[in-house]
Coordinates of C-alpha atoms in Angstrom, one line a residue:
X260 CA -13.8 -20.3 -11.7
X261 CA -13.8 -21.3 -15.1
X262 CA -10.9 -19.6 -16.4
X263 CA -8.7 -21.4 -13.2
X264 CA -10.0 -24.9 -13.8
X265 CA -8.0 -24.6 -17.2
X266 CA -4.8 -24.2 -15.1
X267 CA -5.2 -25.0 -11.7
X268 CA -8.3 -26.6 -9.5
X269 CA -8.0 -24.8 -6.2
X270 CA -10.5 -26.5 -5.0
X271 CA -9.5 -30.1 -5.9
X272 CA -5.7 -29.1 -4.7
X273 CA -7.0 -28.9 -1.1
X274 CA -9.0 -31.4 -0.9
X275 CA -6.3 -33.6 -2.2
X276 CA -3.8 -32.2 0.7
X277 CA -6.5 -32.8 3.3
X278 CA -7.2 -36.5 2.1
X279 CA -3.1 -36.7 2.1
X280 CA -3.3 -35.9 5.6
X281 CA -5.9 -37.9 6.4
X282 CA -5.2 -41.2 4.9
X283 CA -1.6 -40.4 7.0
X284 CA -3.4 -40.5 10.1
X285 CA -4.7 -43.8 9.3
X286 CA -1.1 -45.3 7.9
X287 CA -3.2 -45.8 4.7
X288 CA -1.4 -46.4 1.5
X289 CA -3.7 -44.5 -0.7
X290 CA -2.3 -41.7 0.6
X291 CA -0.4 -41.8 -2.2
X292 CA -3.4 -41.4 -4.8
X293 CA -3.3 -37.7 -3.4
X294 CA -0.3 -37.0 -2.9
X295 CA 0.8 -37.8 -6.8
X296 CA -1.9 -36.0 -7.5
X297 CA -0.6 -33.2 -5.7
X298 CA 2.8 -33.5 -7.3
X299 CA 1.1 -34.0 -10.5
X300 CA -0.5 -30.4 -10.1
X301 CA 3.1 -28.6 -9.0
X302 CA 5.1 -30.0 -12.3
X303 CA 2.2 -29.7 -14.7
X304 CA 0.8 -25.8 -13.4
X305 CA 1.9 -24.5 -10.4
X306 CA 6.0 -24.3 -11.6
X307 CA 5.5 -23.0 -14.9
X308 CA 3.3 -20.8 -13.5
X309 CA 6.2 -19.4 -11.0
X310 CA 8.8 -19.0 -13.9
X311 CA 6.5 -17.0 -15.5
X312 CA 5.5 -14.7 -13.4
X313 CA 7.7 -14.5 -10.3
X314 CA 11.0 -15.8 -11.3
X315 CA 12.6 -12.8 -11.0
X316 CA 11.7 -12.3 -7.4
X317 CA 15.2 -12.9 -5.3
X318 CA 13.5 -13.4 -1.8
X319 CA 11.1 -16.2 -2.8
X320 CA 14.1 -18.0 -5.4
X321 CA 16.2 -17.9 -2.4
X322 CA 14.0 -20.1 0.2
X323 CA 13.0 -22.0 -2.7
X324 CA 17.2 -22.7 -4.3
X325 CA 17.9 -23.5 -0.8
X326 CA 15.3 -26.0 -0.3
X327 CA 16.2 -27.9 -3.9
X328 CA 19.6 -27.7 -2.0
X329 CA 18.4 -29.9 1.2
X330 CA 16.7 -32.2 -0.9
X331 CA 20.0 -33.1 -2.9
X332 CA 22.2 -33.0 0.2
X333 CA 19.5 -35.9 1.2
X334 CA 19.9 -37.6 -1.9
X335 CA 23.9 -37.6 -2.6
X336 CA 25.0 -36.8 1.3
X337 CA 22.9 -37.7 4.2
X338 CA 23.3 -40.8 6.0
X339 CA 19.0 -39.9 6.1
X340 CA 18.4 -42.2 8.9
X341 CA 16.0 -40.3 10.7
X342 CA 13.2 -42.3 9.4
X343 CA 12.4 -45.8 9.1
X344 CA 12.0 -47.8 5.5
X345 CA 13.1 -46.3 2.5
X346 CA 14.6 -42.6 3.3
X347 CA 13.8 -42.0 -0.9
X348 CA 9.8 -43.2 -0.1
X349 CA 9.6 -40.9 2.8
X350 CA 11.2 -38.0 0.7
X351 CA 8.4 -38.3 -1.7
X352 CA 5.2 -39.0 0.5
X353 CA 6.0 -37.3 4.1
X354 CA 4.1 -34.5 4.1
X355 CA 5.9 -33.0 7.7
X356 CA 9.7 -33.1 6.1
X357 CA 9.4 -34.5 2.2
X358 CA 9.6 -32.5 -1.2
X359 CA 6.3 -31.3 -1.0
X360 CA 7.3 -29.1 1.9
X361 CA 9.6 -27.5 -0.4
X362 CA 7.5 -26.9 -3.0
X363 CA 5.3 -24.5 -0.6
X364 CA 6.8 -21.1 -1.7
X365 CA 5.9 -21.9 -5.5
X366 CA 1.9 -21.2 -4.4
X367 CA 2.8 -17.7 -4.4
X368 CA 2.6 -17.7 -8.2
X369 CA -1.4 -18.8 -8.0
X370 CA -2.7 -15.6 -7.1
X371 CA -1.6 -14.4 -10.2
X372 CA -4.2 -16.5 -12.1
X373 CA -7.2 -14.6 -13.0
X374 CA -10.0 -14.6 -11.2
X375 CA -8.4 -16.4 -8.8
X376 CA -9.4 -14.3 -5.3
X377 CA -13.0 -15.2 -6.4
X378 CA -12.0 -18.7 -6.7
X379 CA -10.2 -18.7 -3.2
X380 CA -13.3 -16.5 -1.7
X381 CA -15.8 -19.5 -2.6
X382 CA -13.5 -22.2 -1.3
X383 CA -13.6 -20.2 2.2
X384 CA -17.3 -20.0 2.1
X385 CA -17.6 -23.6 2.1
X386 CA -14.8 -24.3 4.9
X387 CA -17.4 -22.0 7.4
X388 CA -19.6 -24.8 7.4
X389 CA -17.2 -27.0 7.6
X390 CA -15.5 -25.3 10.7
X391 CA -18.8 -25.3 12.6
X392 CA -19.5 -29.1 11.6
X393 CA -16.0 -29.6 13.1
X394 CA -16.1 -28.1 16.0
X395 CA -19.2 -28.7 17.0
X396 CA -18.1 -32.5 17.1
X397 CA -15.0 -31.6 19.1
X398 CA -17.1 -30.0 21.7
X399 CA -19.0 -33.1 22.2
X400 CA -15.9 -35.2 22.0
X401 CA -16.7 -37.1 18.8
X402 CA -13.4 -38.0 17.2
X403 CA -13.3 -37.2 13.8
X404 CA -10.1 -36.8 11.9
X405 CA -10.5 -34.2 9.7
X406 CA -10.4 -31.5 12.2
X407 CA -6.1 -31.3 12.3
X408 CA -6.2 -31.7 8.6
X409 CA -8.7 -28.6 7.6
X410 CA -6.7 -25.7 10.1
X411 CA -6.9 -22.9 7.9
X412 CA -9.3 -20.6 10.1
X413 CA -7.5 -18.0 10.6
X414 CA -6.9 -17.3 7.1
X415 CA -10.2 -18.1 5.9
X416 CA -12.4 -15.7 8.7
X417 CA -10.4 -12.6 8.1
X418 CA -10.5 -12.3 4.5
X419 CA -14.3 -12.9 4.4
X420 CA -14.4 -10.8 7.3
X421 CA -13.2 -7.8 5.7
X422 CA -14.8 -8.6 2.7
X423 CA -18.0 -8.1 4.4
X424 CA -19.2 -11.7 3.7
X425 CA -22.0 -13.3 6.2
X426 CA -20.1 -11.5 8.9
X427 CA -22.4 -12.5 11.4
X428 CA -21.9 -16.4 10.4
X429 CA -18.4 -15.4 10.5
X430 CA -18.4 -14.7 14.2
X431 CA -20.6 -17.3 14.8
X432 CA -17.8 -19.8 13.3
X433 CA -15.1 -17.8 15.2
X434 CA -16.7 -18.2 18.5
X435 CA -17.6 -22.1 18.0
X436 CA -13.5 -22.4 17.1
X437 CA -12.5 -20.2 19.8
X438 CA -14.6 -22.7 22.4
X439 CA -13.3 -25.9 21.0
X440 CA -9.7 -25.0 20.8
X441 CA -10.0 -24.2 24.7
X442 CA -12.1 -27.6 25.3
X443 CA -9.2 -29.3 23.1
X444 CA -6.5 -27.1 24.6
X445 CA -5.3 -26.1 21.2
X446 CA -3.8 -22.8 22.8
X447 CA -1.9 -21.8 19.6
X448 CA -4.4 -21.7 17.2
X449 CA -6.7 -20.1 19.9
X450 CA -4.1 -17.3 20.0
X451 CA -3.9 -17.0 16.4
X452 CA -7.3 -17.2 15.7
X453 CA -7.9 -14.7 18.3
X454 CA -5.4 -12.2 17.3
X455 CA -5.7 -12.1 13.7
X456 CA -9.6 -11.6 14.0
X457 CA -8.9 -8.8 16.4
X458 CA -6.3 -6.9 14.7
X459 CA -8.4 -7.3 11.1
X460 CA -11.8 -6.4 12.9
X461 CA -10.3 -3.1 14.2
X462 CA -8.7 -2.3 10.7
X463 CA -11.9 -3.0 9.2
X464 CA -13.7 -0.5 11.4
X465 CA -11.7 2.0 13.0
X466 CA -10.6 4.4 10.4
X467 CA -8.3 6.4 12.5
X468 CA -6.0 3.1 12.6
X469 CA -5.5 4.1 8.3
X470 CA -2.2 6.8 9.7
X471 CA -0.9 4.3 12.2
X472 CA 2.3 2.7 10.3
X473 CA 1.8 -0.6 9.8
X474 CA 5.2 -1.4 8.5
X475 CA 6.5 -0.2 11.9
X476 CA 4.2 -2.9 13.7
X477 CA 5.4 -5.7 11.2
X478 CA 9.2 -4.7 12.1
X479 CA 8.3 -4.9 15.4
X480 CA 6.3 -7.7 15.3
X481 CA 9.2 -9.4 13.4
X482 CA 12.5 -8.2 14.8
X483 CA 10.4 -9.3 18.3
X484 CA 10.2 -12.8 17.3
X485 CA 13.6 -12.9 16.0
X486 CA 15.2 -11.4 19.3
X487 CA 13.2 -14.0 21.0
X488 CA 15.1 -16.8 19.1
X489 CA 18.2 -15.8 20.0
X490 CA 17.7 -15.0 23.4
X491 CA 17.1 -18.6 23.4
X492 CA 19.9 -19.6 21.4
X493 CA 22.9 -17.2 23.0
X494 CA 22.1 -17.9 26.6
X495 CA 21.2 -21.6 25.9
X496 CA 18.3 -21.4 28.0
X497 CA 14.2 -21.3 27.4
X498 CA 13.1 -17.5 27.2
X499 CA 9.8 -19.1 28.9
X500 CA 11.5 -21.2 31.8
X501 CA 14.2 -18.1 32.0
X502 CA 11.1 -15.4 33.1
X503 CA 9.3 -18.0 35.0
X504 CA 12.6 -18.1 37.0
X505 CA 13.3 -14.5 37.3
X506 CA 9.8 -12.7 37.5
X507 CA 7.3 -15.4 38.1
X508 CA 6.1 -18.5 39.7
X509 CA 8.5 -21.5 38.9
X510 CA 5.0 -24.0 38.3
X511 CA 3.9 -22.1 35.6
X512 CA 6.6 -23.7 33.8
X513 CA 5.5 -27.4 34.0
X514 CA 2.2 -26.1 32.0
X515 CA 4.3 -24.8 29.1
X516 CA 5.1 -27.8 26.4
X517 CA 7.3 -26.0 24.8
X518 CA 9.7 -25.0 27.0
X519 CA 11.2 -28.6 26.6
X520 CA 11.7 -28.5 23.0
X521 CA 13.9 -25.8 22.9
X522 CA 16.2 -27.0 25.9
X523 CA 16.3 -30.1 24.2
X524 CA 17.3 -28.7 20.6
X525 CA 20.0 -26.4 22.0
X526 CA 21.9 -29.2 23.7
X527 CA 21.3 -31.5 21.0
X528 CA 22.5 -29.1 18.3
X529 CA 25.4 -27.9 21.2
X530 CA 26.6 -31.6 20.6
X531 CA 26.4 -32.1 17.0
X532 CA 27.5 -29.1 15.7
X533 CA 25.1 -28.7 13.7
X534 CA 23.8 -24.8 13.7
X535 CA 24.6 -23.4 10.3
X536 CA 23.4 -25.8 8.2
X537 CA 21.3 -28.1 10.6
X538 CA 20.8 -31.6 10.0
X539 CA 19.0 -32.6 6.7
X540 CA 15.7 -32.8 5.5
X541 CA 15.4 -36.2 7.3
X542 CA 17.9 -35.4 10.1
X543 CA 16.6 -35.7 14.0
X544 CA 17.4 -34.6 17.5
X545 CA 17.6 -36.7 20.2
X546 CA 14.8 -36.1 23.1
X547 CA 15.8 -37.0 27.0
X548 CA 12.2 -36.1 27.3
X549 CA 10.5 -38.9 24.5
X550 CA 13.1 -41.4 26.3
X551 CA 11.8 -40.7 29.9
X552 CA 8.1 -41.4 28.6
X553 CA 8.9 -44.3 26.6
X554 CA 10.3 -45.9 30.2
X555 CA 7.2 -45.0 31.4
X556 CA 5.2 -46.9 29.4
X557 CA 3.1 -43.9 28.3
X558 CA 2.6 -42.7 24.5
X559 CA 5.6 -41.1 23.2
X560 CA 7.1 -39.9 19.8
X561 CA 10.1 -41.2 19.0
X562 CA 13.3 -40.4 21.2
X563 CA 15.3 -39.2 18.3
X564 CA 12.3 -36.6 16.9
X565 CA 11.7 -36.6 13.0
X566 CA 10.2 -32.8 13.8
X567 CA 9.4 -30.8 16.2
X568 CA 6.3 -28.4 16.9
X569 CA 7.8 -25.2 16.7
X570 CA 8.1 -23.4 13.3
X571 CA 11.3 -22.0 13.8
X572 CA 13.3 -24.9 15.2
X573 CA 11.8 -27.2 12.5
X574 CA 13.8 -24.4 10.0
X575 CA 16.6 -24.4 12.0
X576 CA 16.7 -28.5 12.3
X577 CA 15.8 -29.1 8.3
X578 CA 18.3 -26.5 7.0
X579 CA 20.4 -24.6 10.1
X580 CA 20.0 -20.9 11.0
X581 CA 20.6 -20.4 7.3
X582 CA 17.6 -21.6 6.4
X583 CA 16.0 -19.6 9.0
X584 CA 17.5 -16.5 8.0
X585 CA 16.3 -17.2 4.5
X586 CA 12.8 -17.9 5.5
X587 CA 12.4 -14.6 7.6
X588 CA 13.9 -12.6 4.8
X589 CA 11.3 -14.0 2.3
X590 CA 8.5 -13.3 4.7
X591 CA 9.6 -9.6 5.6
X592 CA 10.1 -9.2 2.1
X593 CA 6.3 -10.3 1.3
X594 CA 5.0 -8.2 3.6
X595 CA 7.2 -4.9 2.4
X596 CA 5.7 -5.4 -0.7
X597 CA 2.0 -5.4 0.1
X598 CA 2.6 -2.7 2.3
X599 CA 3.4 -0.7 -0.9
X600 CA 0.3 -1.1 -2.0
X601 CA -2.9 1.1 -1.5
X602 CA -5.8 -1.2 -1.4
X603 CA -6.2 -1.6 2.2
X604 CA -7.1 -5.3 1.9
X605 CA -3.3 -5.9 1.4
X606 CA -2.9 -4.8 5.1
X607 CA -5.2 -7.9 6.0
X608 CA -2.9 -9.9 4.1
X609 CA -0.2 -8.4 6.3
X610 CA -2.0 -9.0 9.5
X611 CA -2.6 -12.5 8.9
X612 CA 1.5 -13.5 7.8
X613 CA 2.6 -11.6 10.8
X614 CA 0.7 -13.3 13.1
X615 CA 1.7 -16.1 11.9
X616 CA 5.4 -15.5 11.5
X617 CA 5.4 -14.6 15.5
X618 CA 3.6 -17.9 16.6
X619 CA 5.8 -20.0 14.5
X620 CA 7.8 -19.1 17.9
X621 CA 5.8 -21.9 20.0
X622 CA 4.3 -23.4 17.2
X623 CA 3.1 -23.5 13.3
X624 CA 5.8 -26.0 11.5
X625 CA 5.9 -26.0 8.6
X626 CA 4.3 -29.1 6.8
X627 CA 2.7 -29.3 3.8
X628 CA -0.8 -29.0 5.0
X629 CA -4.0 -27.0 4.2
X630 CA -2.8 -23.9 6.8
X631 CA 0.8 -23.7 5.1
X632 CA -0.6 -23.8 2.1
X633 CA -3.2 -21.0 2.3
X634 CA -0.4 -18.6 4.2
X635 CA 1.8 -19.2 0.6
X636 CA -1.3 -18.3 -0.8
X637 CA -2.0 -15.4 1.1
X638 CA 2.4 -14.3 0.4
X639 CA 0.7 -14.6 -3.4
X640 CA -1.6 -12.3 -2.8
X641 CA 0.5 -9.4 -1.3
X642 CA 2.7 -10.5 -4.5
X643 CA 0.0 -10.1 -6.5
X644 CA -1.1 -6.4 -8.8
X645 CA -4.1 -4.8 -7.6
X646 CA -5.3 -5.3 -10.8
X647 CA -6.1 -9.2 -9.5
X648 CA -8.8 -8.1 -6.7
X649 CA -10.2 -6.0 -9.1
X650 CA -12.8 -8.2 -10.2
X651 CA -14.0 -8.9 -6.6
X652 CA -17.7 -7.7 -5.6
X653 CA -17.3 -6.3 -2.6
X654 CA -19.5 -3.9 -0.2
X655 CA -17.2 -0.7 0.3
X656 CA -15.4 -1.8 2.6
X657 CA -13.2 0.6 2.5
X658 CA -13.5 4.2 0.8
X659 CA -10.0 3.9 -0.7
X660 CA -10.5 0.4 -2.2
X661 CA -12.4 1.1 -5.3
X662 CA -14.2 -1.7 -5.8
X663 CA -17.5 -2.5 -7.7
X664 CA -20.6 -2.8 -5.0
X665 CA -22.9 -5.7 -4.9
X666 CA -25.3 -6.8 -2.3
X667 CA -23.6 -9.1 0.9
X668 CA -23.1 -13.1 -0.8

């Protein structure tokens, strides 16, 4: 830890995201103490950091060249009135559409700090107790409002699980999670949680699994998700809604909440034209759905939506199916590079982007939060030499991953 406080504070980073998300729960203007902060951080480590060591890496330059290109369409083209106040204020401080979003993909040069895995291994240690705290209160209904803002679990359990640390604690937390996202009805992260534990559990325990081609599974995995999308997108109808109405029972629809959000994008977008290079970083789509509950009288966002809650449409919204494209190439290209790798903790690493690359189907926007900001992290690490885990203490997890041995932390 003491050669990364010189450069960058991990630690002090996210908890300087979380109070940003926070304080933007409450509509409180010190968010912005934070947030500076934040931006402080980028400029002074985090960028020169990136030109040093992973300029030369095309798929990450591209997502992050097209992003600088959104935010000066916003600046020099966009009418930007898709929020309210100063459009320049919310560019700065909105951490669901602003420049911090962009910024995201520049976290995959951290990693290549030293000692940094040990640094990242600590700060996950201390979010276990912080899960269970959190969740125990959810359970019992005691509002609390970190519990959105720290939603990093499934990153956090995996890697400690493999790296045999307090794996019974780790279950523990897992299980507690697992029981208040189905109280809370938090069905995405349940999946995600649920999956990515699963998958890395049987890879750290089944050797057999060591032949099975991975890369195959993250093509499939990927090319699924993709196929998905434009299913939705060439027959202009919800995949959901569409095998509800072919193969199944027509009121299992009304439960999904997502079904709406693409029917309402793809007429929206149908309207405006706006597919290859979507509306802006502050552009919006107009909701029938927002409109009908703000008649009603009950809680609604606003009828021309700022964001929506799947990762792939928010892409597609910001920055068109360009920037989708983009952002799936980058990703692909992560994972094809830790793939090359022996170590078999880069197959973890693997497991946990691919999960969430699928879910960002039904969910997992991208905002500039503690759980985007981990999965950059975790892109670092399959970036990263295997030089850069070498310094872990680990308990032979694997045979193959020639680690030094110390007792369980």
């Amino acid at each position: 830890m003491n050669t990364i406080k010189n450069k960058f504070n991990l630690i002090g980073f996210c908890i300087a995201a979380v109070l940003s998300a926070m304080l933007t729960v409450e509509n409180s203007t010190l968010k912005i103490i934070p947030i500076l902060y934040c931006y402080f951080i980028i400029f002074k480590h985090i960028m020169p950091l990136y030109l040093e060591k992973l300029k030369s890496c095309w798929a990450i330059n591209i997502i992050l060249l097209y992003g600088i290109f959104l935010v000066l369409r916003c600046m020099f083209f966009d009418v930007n009135d898709g929020v309210q106040g100063n459009w320049l204020m919310s560019m700065i401080g909105n951490l669901q559409v602003g420049a911090l979003v962009v910024f995201l993909p520049l976290f995959t040069a951290v990693p290549s700090i030293p000692n940094f895995f040990d640094s990242f291994i600590k700060l996950n240690k201390y979010l276990i107790y912080i899960y269970i705290i959190l969740s125990v209160l959810s359970i019992f209904k005691i509002e609390n409002l970190c519990t959105n803002a720290i939603l990093a679990s499934s990153v956090c359990l995996a890697i400690l699980y493999y790296l045999k640390i307090k794996r019974l604690l780790i279950i523990l937390t897992v299980s507690v999670i697992l029981v208040r996202d189905l109280i809370t009805d938090e069905r995405s992260m349940f999946i995600s949680l649920f999956l990515t534990m699963a998958v890395s559990i049987i890879y750290s325990h089944l050797k057999i699994l060591d032949k099975l081609p991975l890369k195959l599974f993250m093509y499939f995995g990927a090319g699924f998700t993709i196929w998905l999308l434009m299913f939705n997108l060439y027959y202009q109808e919800d995949f959901f809604s569409w095998l509800a109405d072919n193969y199944g029972n027509n009121q299992m629809v009304g439960d999904n909440t997502r079904s709406f959000l693409f029917i309402e994008f793809i007429n929206d977008f149908n309207q405006t034209n706006a597919w290859i290079l979507g509306k802006g970083m502050l552009g919006t789509y107009f909701s029938p759905e927002m409109l009908r509950a703000s008649k009603a009288g009950t809680t609604a966002d606003s009828i021309n939506r700022l964001i929506t809650e799947c990762g792939w449409l928010l892409l597609i919204l910001k920055g068109g199916l360009i920037q989708a494209f983009l952002y799936g190439i980058s990703q692909i290209f992560i994972m094809r590079k830790a793939l090359e790798h022996k170590l078999h903790i880069y197959k973890i690493f693997v497991i946990i982007l691919l999960v969430h690359f699928i879910l960002m189907f039904v969910s997992f926007s991208i905002y500039f939060d503690l759980q985007n900001i981990f999965y950059w992290l975790v892109a670092g690490c399959c970036l990263s030499s295997p030089e850069n885990f070498k310094t872990i203490k680990l308990t032979n997890v694997k045979k193959h991953d020639n680690f030094n041995n110390y007792s369980n932390i």
